[in-house]
Short mmCIF file of C-alpha atoms in Angstrom, two decimals:
data_model
loop_
_atom_site.label_atom_id
_atom_site.label_comp_id
_atom_site.label_asym_id
_atom_site.label_seq_id
_atom_site.Cartn_x
_atom_site.Cartn_y
_atom_site.Cartn_z
CA MET A 111 166.44 105.14 112.75
CA SER A 112 163.56 102.86 111.86
CA ARG A 113 161.25 105.26 113.65
CA PHE A 114 162.50 108.05 111.48
CA LEU A 115 161.92 105.98 108.36
CA ALA A 116 158.41 105.13 109.39
CA ALA A 117 157.64 108.77 110.10
CA ALA A 118 159.09 109.81 106.79
CA GLY A 119 157.08 107.13 105.02
CA GLY A 120 153.95 108.35 106.72
CA VAL A 121 154.55 111.88 105.63
CA CYS A 122 155.18 110.75 102.07
CA LEU A 123 151.95 108.76 102.03
CA LEU A 124 150.00 111.67 103.43
CA ALA A 125 151.52 113.96 100.88
CA LEU A 126 150.57 111.60 98.06
CA ALA A 127 147.06 110.93 99.24
CA GLY A 128 146.45 114.51 100.13
CA CYS A 129 147.97 116.01 97.07
CA ALA A 130 144.72 117.23 95.62
CA THR A 131 142.25 117.20 98.44
CA SER A 132 141.65 119.55 101.32
CA PRO A 133 140.77 118.10 104.74
CA GLN A 134 137.18 119.09 104.07
CA ALA A 135 137.05 117.16 100.80
CA GLN A 136 138.84 114.25 102.45
CA GLN A 137 136.26 114.17 105.21
CA ALA A 138 133.37 114.31 102.75
CA LEU A 139 134.91 111.39 100.85
CA GLU A 140 135.31 109.32 104.01
CA GLN A 141 131.73 109.95 105.05
CA ALA A 142 130.44 109.02 101.62
CA HIS A 143 132.52 105.82 101.68
CA ALA A 144 131.15 104.91 105.10
CA ALA A 145 127.55 105.51 103.95
CA PHE A 146 128.07 103.48 100.78
CA ASP A 147 129.73 100.61 102.67
CA ALA A 148 126.63 100.40 104.86
CA VAL A 149 124.25 99.97 101.91
CA LYS A 150 126.24 98.13 99.26
CA ASP A 151 126.10 94.74 100.99
CA ASN A 152 122.67 95.15 102.53
CA ALA A 153 120.42 92.74 100.65
CA GLU A 154 117.20 94.48 101.68
CA VAL A 155 118.39 97.90 100.59
CA LEU A 156 119.72 96.50 97.30
CA HIS A 157 116.42 94.81 96.66
CA ALA A 158 114.35 97.90 97.50
CA ALA A 159 116.42 100.56 95.74
CA PRO A 160 118.97 99.05 93.35
CA LYS A 161 119.18 102.18 91.20
CA ASP A 162 119.96 104.48 94.10
CA VAL A 163 122.68 102.14 95.35
CA ILE A 164 124.23 102.07 91.87
CA ARG A 165 124.11 105.86 91.64
CA ALA A 166 125.66 106.15 95.09
CA GLY A 167 128.53 103.98 93.84
CA GLU A 168 128.92 105.92 90.60
CA SER A 169 128.97 109.29 92.32
CA LEU A 170 131.48 107.98 94.84
CA ALA A 171 133.76 106.64 92.11
CA ARG A 172 133.60 110.02 90.42
CA ALA A 173 134.47 111.81 93.67
CA ASP A 174 137.37 109.38 94.17
CA ARG A 175 138.65 110.03 90.63
CA LEU A 176 138.37 113.79 90.99
CA SER A 177 140.26 113.73 94.28
CA SER A 178 143.42 112.82 92.41
CA TYR A 179 143.32 116.05 90.41
CA SER A 180 144.30 119.32 91.92
CA GLY A 181 141.86 122.18 92.14
CA SER A 182 138.81 119.92 92.15
CA ASP A 183 137.94 120.06 95.85
CA ASP A 184 134.51 121.57 95.25
CA ASP A 185 133.63 118.82 92.78
CA VAL A 186 134.90 116.14 95.17
CA VAL A 187 132.69 117.52 97.94
CA HIS A 188 129.76 117.76 95.54
CA PHE A 189 129.92 114.18 94.28
CA ALA A 190 130.64 112.87 97.76
CA TYR A 191 127.51 114.71 98.87
CA LEU A 192 125.42 113.22 96.05
CA SER A 193 126.75 109.76 96.86
CA GLN A 194 125.87 110.14 100.51
CA ARG A 195 122.37 111.32 99.64
CA TYR A 196 121.82 108.36 97.30
CA SER A 197 122.95 106.00 100.06
CA ALA A 198 120.57 107.66 102.54
CA ILE A 199 117.65 107.51 100.09
CA ALA A 200 118.37 103.83 99.42
CA THR A 201 118.46 103.16 103.18
CA GLU A 202 115.06 104.81 103.61
CA HIS A 203 113.57 102.80 100.76
CA GLY A 204 114.94 99.65 102.35
CA LYS A 205 113.26 100.52 105.64
CA LEU A 206 110.01 101.36 103.87
CA THR A 207 109.93 98.03 102.04
CA GLN A 208 110.61 96.18 105.25
CA ASN A 209 107.86 98.10 107.06
CA ASN A 210 105.39 97.40 104.27
CA GLU A 211 106.13 93.70 104.35
CA ARG A 212 105.66 93.75 108.11
CA LEU A 213 102.39 95.66 107.71
CA ALA A 214 101.05 93.08 105.29
CA ALA A 215 101.96 90.24 107.66
CA LEU A 216 100.38 91.99 110.64
CA GLU A 217 97.23 92.73 108.66
CA LEU A 218 96.84 89.03 107.95
CA GLU A 219 97.38 88.29 111.63
CA ARG A 220 94.73 90.86 112.45
CA GLN A 221 92.18 89.24 110.15
CA ARG A 222 92.95 85.88 111.69
CA LEU A 223 92.43 87.24 115.21
CA GLN A 224 89.20 88.99 114.18
CA LEU A 225 87.86 85.70 112.94
CA THR A 226 88.92 83.87 116.08
CA LEU A 227 87.32 86.52 118.24
CA ARG A 228 84.07 86.31 116.31
CA GLU A 229 83.97 82.57 116.75
CA ALA A 230 84.79 82.83 120.44
CA LYS A 231 82.03 85.36 120.97
CA LEU A 232 79.50 83.25 119.10
CA LEU A 233 80.38 80.31 121.31
CA SER A 234 79.97 82.29 124.49
CA VAL A 235 76.65 83.67 123.28
CA GLN A 236 75.39 80.15 122.75
CA GLN A 237 76.54 79.22 126.23
CA GLN A 238 74.81 82.18 127.82
CA GLY A 239 71.60 81.15 126.11
CA ALA A 240 68.43 83.02 126.63
CA LEU A 241 69.57 84.78 129.78
CA LEU A 242 70.39 87.90 127.84
CA ASP A 243 67.00 88.37 126.26
CA ALA A 244 65.47 88.81 129.66
CA GLN A 245 67.90 91.56 130.48
CA MET A 246 66.71 93.76 127.63
CA ALA A 247 70.25 94.87 127.20
CA SER A 248 69.63 96.48 123.89
CA VAL A 249 66.59 98.05 122.31
CA LEU A 250 66.10 98.82 118.66
CA THR A 251 63.87 101.75 117.89
CA SER A 252 62.92 103.62 114.79
CA ASN A 253 62.89 107.31 115.23
CA THR A 254 61.58 109.59 112.53
CA ASP A 255 64.15 112.33 113.08
CA ARG A 256 67.25 110.26 113.51
CA GLY A 257 66.52 107.05 111.59
CA LEU A 258 67.14 103.64 113.05
CA VAL A 259 68.57 103.83 116.58
CA MET A 260 69.85 101.03 118.78
CA THR A 261 70.36 101.69 122.48
CA LEU A 262 72.97 99.78 124.43
CA GLY A 263 72.06 99.97 128.08
CA ASP A 264 74.18 100.58 131.12
CA VAL A 265 74.10 96.87 132.06
CA LEU A 266 76.51 96.18 129.22
CA PHE A 267 79.24 98.22 130.92
CA ASP A 268 80.94 97.90 134.27
CA THR A 269 79.95 100.73 136.57
CA GLY A 270 82.08 103.78 135.98
CA HIS A 271 84.12 101.94 133.35
CA SER A 272 84.16 102.08 129.62
CA GLU A 273 84.88 98.42 128.81
CA LEU A 274 82.08 96.30 127.45
CA LYS A 275 81.11 93.28 129.53
CA ALA A 276 81.00 89.81 128.05
CA SER A 277 77.21 90.06 128.21
CA ALA A 278 77.42 92.62 125.44
CA ASN A 279 78.70 89.95 123.06
CA ARG A 280 75.38 89.06 121.53
CA THR A 281 74.41 92.64 120.85
CA VAL A 282 77.75 93.59 119.41
CA LEU A 283 77.92 90.49 117.26
CA LYS A 284 74.46 91.16 115.89
CA LEU A 285 75.54 94.67 115.15
CA ALA A 286 78.68 93.52 113.36
CA GLN A 287 76.71 91.01 111.34
CA PHE A 288 74.12 93.59 110.43
CA LEU A 289 76.83 95.96 109.23
CA GLN A 290 78.47 93.22 107.21
CA LEU A 291 75.17 92.41 105.52
CA ASN A 292 74.60 96.11 104.83
CA PRO A 293 77.98 97.26 103.58
CA ARG A 294 76.79 100.72 102.54
CA ARG A 295 75.32 101.64 105.88
CA ILE A 296 77.41 103.63 108.30
CA VAL A 297 76.80 104.35 111.97
CA ARG A 298 77.26 107.10 114.49
CA ILE A 299 78.01 105.82 117.95
CA GLU A 300 76.84 108.30 120.58
CA GLY A 301 77.81 108.08 124.25
CA TYR A 302 75.58 109.50 127.00
CA SER A 303 75.97 109.70 130.77
CA ASP A 304 73.81 110.58 133.76
CA ALA A 305 74.03 114.00 135.41
CA ARG A 306 75.71 112.93 138.63
CA GLY A 307 79.22 114.20 139.29
CA ASP A 308 81.54 116.29 137.19
CA ALA A 309 80.17 117.19 133.74
CA LYS A 310 83.58 116.98 132.12
CA MET A 311 84.25 113.53 133.55
CA ASN A 312 80.81 112.43 132.40
CA LEU A 313 81.55 113.65 128.91
CA GLU A 314 84.81 111.70 128.92
CA LEU A 315 83.16 108.52 130.20
CA SER A 316 80.47 108.80 127.55
CA ARG A 317 83.14 109.22 124.90
CA ALA A 318 85.16 106.28 126.20
CA ARG A 319 82.11 104.01 126.21
CA ALA A 320 81.12 104.97 122.68
CA GLN A 321 84.72 104.46 121.58
CA SER A 322 84.93 101.03 123.14
CA VAL A 323 81.84 99.97 121.19
CA ALA A 324 83.51 101.26 118.03
CA ASP A 325 86.75 99.46 118.92
CA MET A 326 84.92 96.20 119.53
CA LEU A 327 83.11 96.47 116.19
CA GLU A 328 86.42 97.18 114.49
CA ASP A 329 87.91 94.14 116.20
CA LEU A 330 85.08 92.12 114.72
CA GLY A 331 85.92 93.33 111.24
CA VAL A 332 83.84 96.46 110.71
CA ASP A 333 85.87 99.10 108.89
CA ALA A 334 86.64 102.02 111.23
CA LYS A 335 85.77 104.41 108.38
CA ARG A 336 82.14 103.41 108.69
CA MET A 337 81.88 104.49 112.31
CA ARG A 338 81.79 107.92 113.87
CA VAL A 339 82.05 108.39 117.59
CA GLN A 340 80.38 111.27 119.38
CA ALA A 341 80.28 112.10 123.10
CA LEU A 342 77.20 113.87 124.39
CA GLY A 343 77.72 113.48 128.14
CA GLU A 344 74.77 114.56 130.25
CA ALA A 345 72.80 116.01 127.34
CA TYR A 346 69.54 114.47 126.04
CA PRO A 347 68.56 112.37 129.07
CA VAL A 348 65.88 109.76 128.38
CA ALA A 349 64.76 109.68 132.02
CA GLU A 350 64.99 111.91 135.10
CA ASN A 351 68.32 111.97 136.89
CA ALA A 352 66.78 111.96 140.38
CA SER A 353 66.47 108.20 140.83
CA SER A 354 69.09 105.51 140.34
CA ILE A 355 66.83 103.76 137.81
CA GLY A 356 66.51 106.96 135.81
CA ARG A 357 70.26 107.54 135.93
CA ALA A 358 70.93 103.99 134.76
CA GLN A 359 68.67 104.61 131.77
CA ASN A 360 70.53 107.79 130.96
CA ARG A 361 73.89 106.02 130.98
CA ARG A 362 73.78 104.48 127.53
CA VAL A 363 75.35 104.24 124.13
CA GLU A 364 73.12 104.87 121.14
CA ILE A 365 73.93 103.63 117.70
CA VAL A 366 72.38 105.66 114.91
CA PHE A 367 72.25 103.88 111.56
CA SER A 368 72.39 105.58 108.23
CA ASP A 369 69.96 104.70 105.47
CA GLU A 370 70.96 102.12 102.89
CA GLN A 371 72.69 104.77 100.78
CA GLY A 372 74.99 105.68 103.64
CA HIS A 373 73.24 108.97 104.56
CA LEU A 374 73.37 109.60 108.27
CA SER A 375 71.00 111.94 110.13
CA ASP A 376 72.55 115.16 111.43
CA GLU A 377 74.45 115.17 114.70
CA ARG A 378 72.50 116.26 117.72
CA MET B 125 130.49 144.78 57.89
CA SER B 126 127.55 143.16 59.65
CA ASN B 127 128.97 139.81 58.64
CA ARG B 128 132.20 140.56 60.42
CA LEU B 129 130.32 141.72 63.47
CA PHE B 130 128.35 138.51 63.43
CA ALA B 131 131.52 136.43 63.21
CA ALA B 132 133.00 138.34 66.10
CA GLY B 133 129.82 137.73 68.06
CA VAL B 134 129.95 134.01 67.35
CA ALA B 135 133.61 133.88 68.30
CA PHE B 136 132.88 135.68 71.53
CA MET B 137 130.00 133.37 72.36
CA PHE B 138 132.17 130.38 71.60
CA LEU B 139 134.92 131.66 73.90
CA ALA B 140 132.47 132.50 76.64
CA GLY B 141 130.81 129.10 76.16
CA CYS B 142 134.12 127.38 76.77
CA ALA B 143 134.31 128.77 80.25
CA THR B 144 130.71 128.33 81.31
CA ASP B 145 128.28 125.43 81.56
CA PRO B 146 124.93 125.52 79.78
CA ILE B 147 121.84 126.67 81.68
CA PRO B 148 120.76 123.64 83.75
CA ALA B 149 117.10 124.05 82.83
CA GLU B 150 116.31 120.33 82.81
CA GLN B 151 117.95 119.85 86.21
CA ILE B 152 115.99 122.75 87.67
CA ARG B 153 112.80 121.18 86.36
CA LEU B 154 113.72 117.82 87.95
CA THR B 155 114.51 119.53 91.25
CA GLU B 156 111.26 121.46 91.26
CA GLN B 157 109.45 118.21 90.57
CA ALA B 158 111.23 116.45 93.46
CA VAL B 159 110.39 119.28 95.87
CA ALA B 160 106.74 119.24 94.78
CA GLN B 161 106.65 115.46 95.15
CA ALA B 162 108.10 115.64 98.69
CA LYS B 163 105.42 118.14 99.64
CA ALA B 164 102.72 116.05 97.99
CA VAL B 165 103.48 113.06 100.21
CA GLY B 166 103.31 115.32 103.24
CA ALA B 167 106.78 116.69 103.94
CA VAL B 168 106.35 119.68 106.25
CA GLU B 169 108.24 122.96 105.97
CA GLN B 170 110.20 122.33 109.17
CA MET B 171 111.84 119.19 107.81
CA ASP B 172 115.61 119.64 107.57
CA GLU B 173 115.95 117.97 104.18
CA LEU B 174 113.09 119.98 102.69
CA VAL B 175 114.50 123.25 104.05
CA LEU B 176 117.86 122.35 102.45
CA ALA B 177 116.20 121.47 99.16
CA GLU B 178 114.20 124.68 98.96
CA THR B 179 117.09 126.90 100.03
CA LYS B 180 119.40 125.34 97.45
CA LEU B 181 116.76 125.50 94.73
CA ALA B 182 116.28 129.21 95.41
CA ALA B 183 120.08 129.70 95.39
CA ALA B 184 120.31 127.77 92.12
CA GLN B 185 117.70 130.02 90.55
CA SER B 186 119.53 133.16 91.62
CA ALA B 187 122.79 131.63 90.35
CA ILE B 188 121.10 131.30 86.96
CA ALA B 189 120.15 134.96 87.16
CA ASP B 190 123.84 135.70 87.85
CA GLN B 191 124.76 133.47 84.88
CA ASP B 192 126.80 131.20 87.17
CA TYR B 193 125.46 128.06 85.55
CA LYS B 194 127.92 125.63 87.05
CA ARG B 195 127.02 126.69 90.56
CA ALA B 196 123.33 126.54 89.62
CA ARG B 197 123.69 122.96 88.40
CA VAL B 198 125.59 121.85 91.51
CA LEU B 199 123.02 123.41 93.82
CA ALA B 200 120.08 122.04 91.86
CA GLU B 201 121.53 118.52 91.77
CA GLN B 202 122.03 118.54 95.53
CA ALA B 203 118.58 120.03 96.10
CA GLU B 204 116.97 117.27 94.03
CA LEU B 205 118.45 114.58 96.25
CA ASP B 206 117.67 116.54 99.42
CA ALA B 207 114.04 116.62 98.31
CA ARG B 208 114.01 112.95 97.39
CA LEU B 209 115.44 112.09 100.80
CA ALA B 210 112.76 114.23 102.45
CA GLU B 211 110.12 112.31 100.51
CA ALA B 212 111.62 108.94 101.44
CA ARG B 213 111.83 109.90 105.12
CA VAL B 214 108.18 110.99 105.17
CA LEU B 215 107.08 107.70 103.63
CA THR B 216 109.13 105.69 106.13
CA SER B 217 107.79 107.58 109.11
CA LYS B 218 104.25 107.16 107.81
CA SER B 219 104.73 103.42 107.55
CA GLU B 220 106.13 103.41 111.08
CA ALA B 221 103.02 105.19 112.35
CA GLN B 222 100.86 102.62 110.54
CA LEU B 223 102.84 99.83 112.16
CA ALA B 224 102.38 101.34 115.63
CA ASP B 225 98.65 101.71 114.99
CA LEU B 226 98.33 98.13 113.83
CA HIS B 227 100.33 96.87 116.80
CA GLY B 228 97.88 98.69 119.07
CA LYS B 229 94.93 97.08 117.33
CA LEU B 230 96.50 93.63 117.55
CA ASN B 231 97.18 94.09 121.27
CA ARG B 232 93.57 95.05 121.81
CA LEU B 233 92.42 91.98 119.89
CA ARG B 234 94.71 89.67 121.85
CA LYS B 235 93.46 91.17 125.09
CA GLN B 236 89.88 90.58 123.99
CA LEU B 237 90.68 87.01 123.10
CA GLY B 238 92.41 86.49 126.45
CA GLU B 239 89.27 87.64 128.24
CA GLN B 240 87.11 85.49 126.07
CA GLN B 241 88.79 82.23 126.99
#
């Protein structure tokens, strides 16, 4: 008996609730409610997109109201759809605001680390003392066609690798300082290799070495926009490739400086 | 005579106006603006929300041609929000890419610092 009553009650309730809405409209309403519930109490979303949250609520209320009239299914679906869209837009704005706050915090952290790294490198340069000068690790030349060119020799890299050794610190620091003192100058960082082995691999190694110089400069605070990286592989050797000394001279990274107005010579 | 014709015309327009909505010109303009804005921030044609927005906008415009102004308004309203969602999604994914890039740079810096000490 009580089971029958409960069943009858259920049917009555369904009949009342469903009097004006098709299953499709009902489903749209439920989805819109679920989407709105997810944003209405989310402090970040409310903060980032208060208007969209309000509109989501208004559209939902309208859909709810319309669902009690017969023959308004299309309008119910429409306003439920608008409400859901407003909720989704608000959610995205919430995420965006959060990401931007995170970006700002990470950017500060980056500047702090750049400073620390600069100090650490300065310290290690002082410790290494005059040893580096004797190595002639880098040579600055002035070339009429290409402008000011600095050559970073093979000794600054591990053999076959693209990472800069600690002994490159002094050179790279000087470079970073120079670029900070000359904010309008830009550079092209060109990687070269010797002619031994696979040409494609050599091109890649030359690119990787040039890129790691650019990365290091960026780590020290030089804006990446001021640097262009170019791989030239085996092209333009400065010495013959027959001897190991000649090959070592050919494995190099050249840094071409622009003039003070930021005009760079043409690529090779 | 022409007066009576005019009155009949007005009456007819009034009756017809009862049954139909006005042309949703302002809404169409807003929708077009939202679609243009989504594209301006870099929404690509393959994006679901942008496809929806453009399809509905086109359908709204042909509904206007068919003088079905209610349908045109409904479609245009939905299309506006589709486009705004497309725009918001593009901006979020851009900021995510920036975050990933910055994380990479920070890792590189920390690695450098680790080697330095």
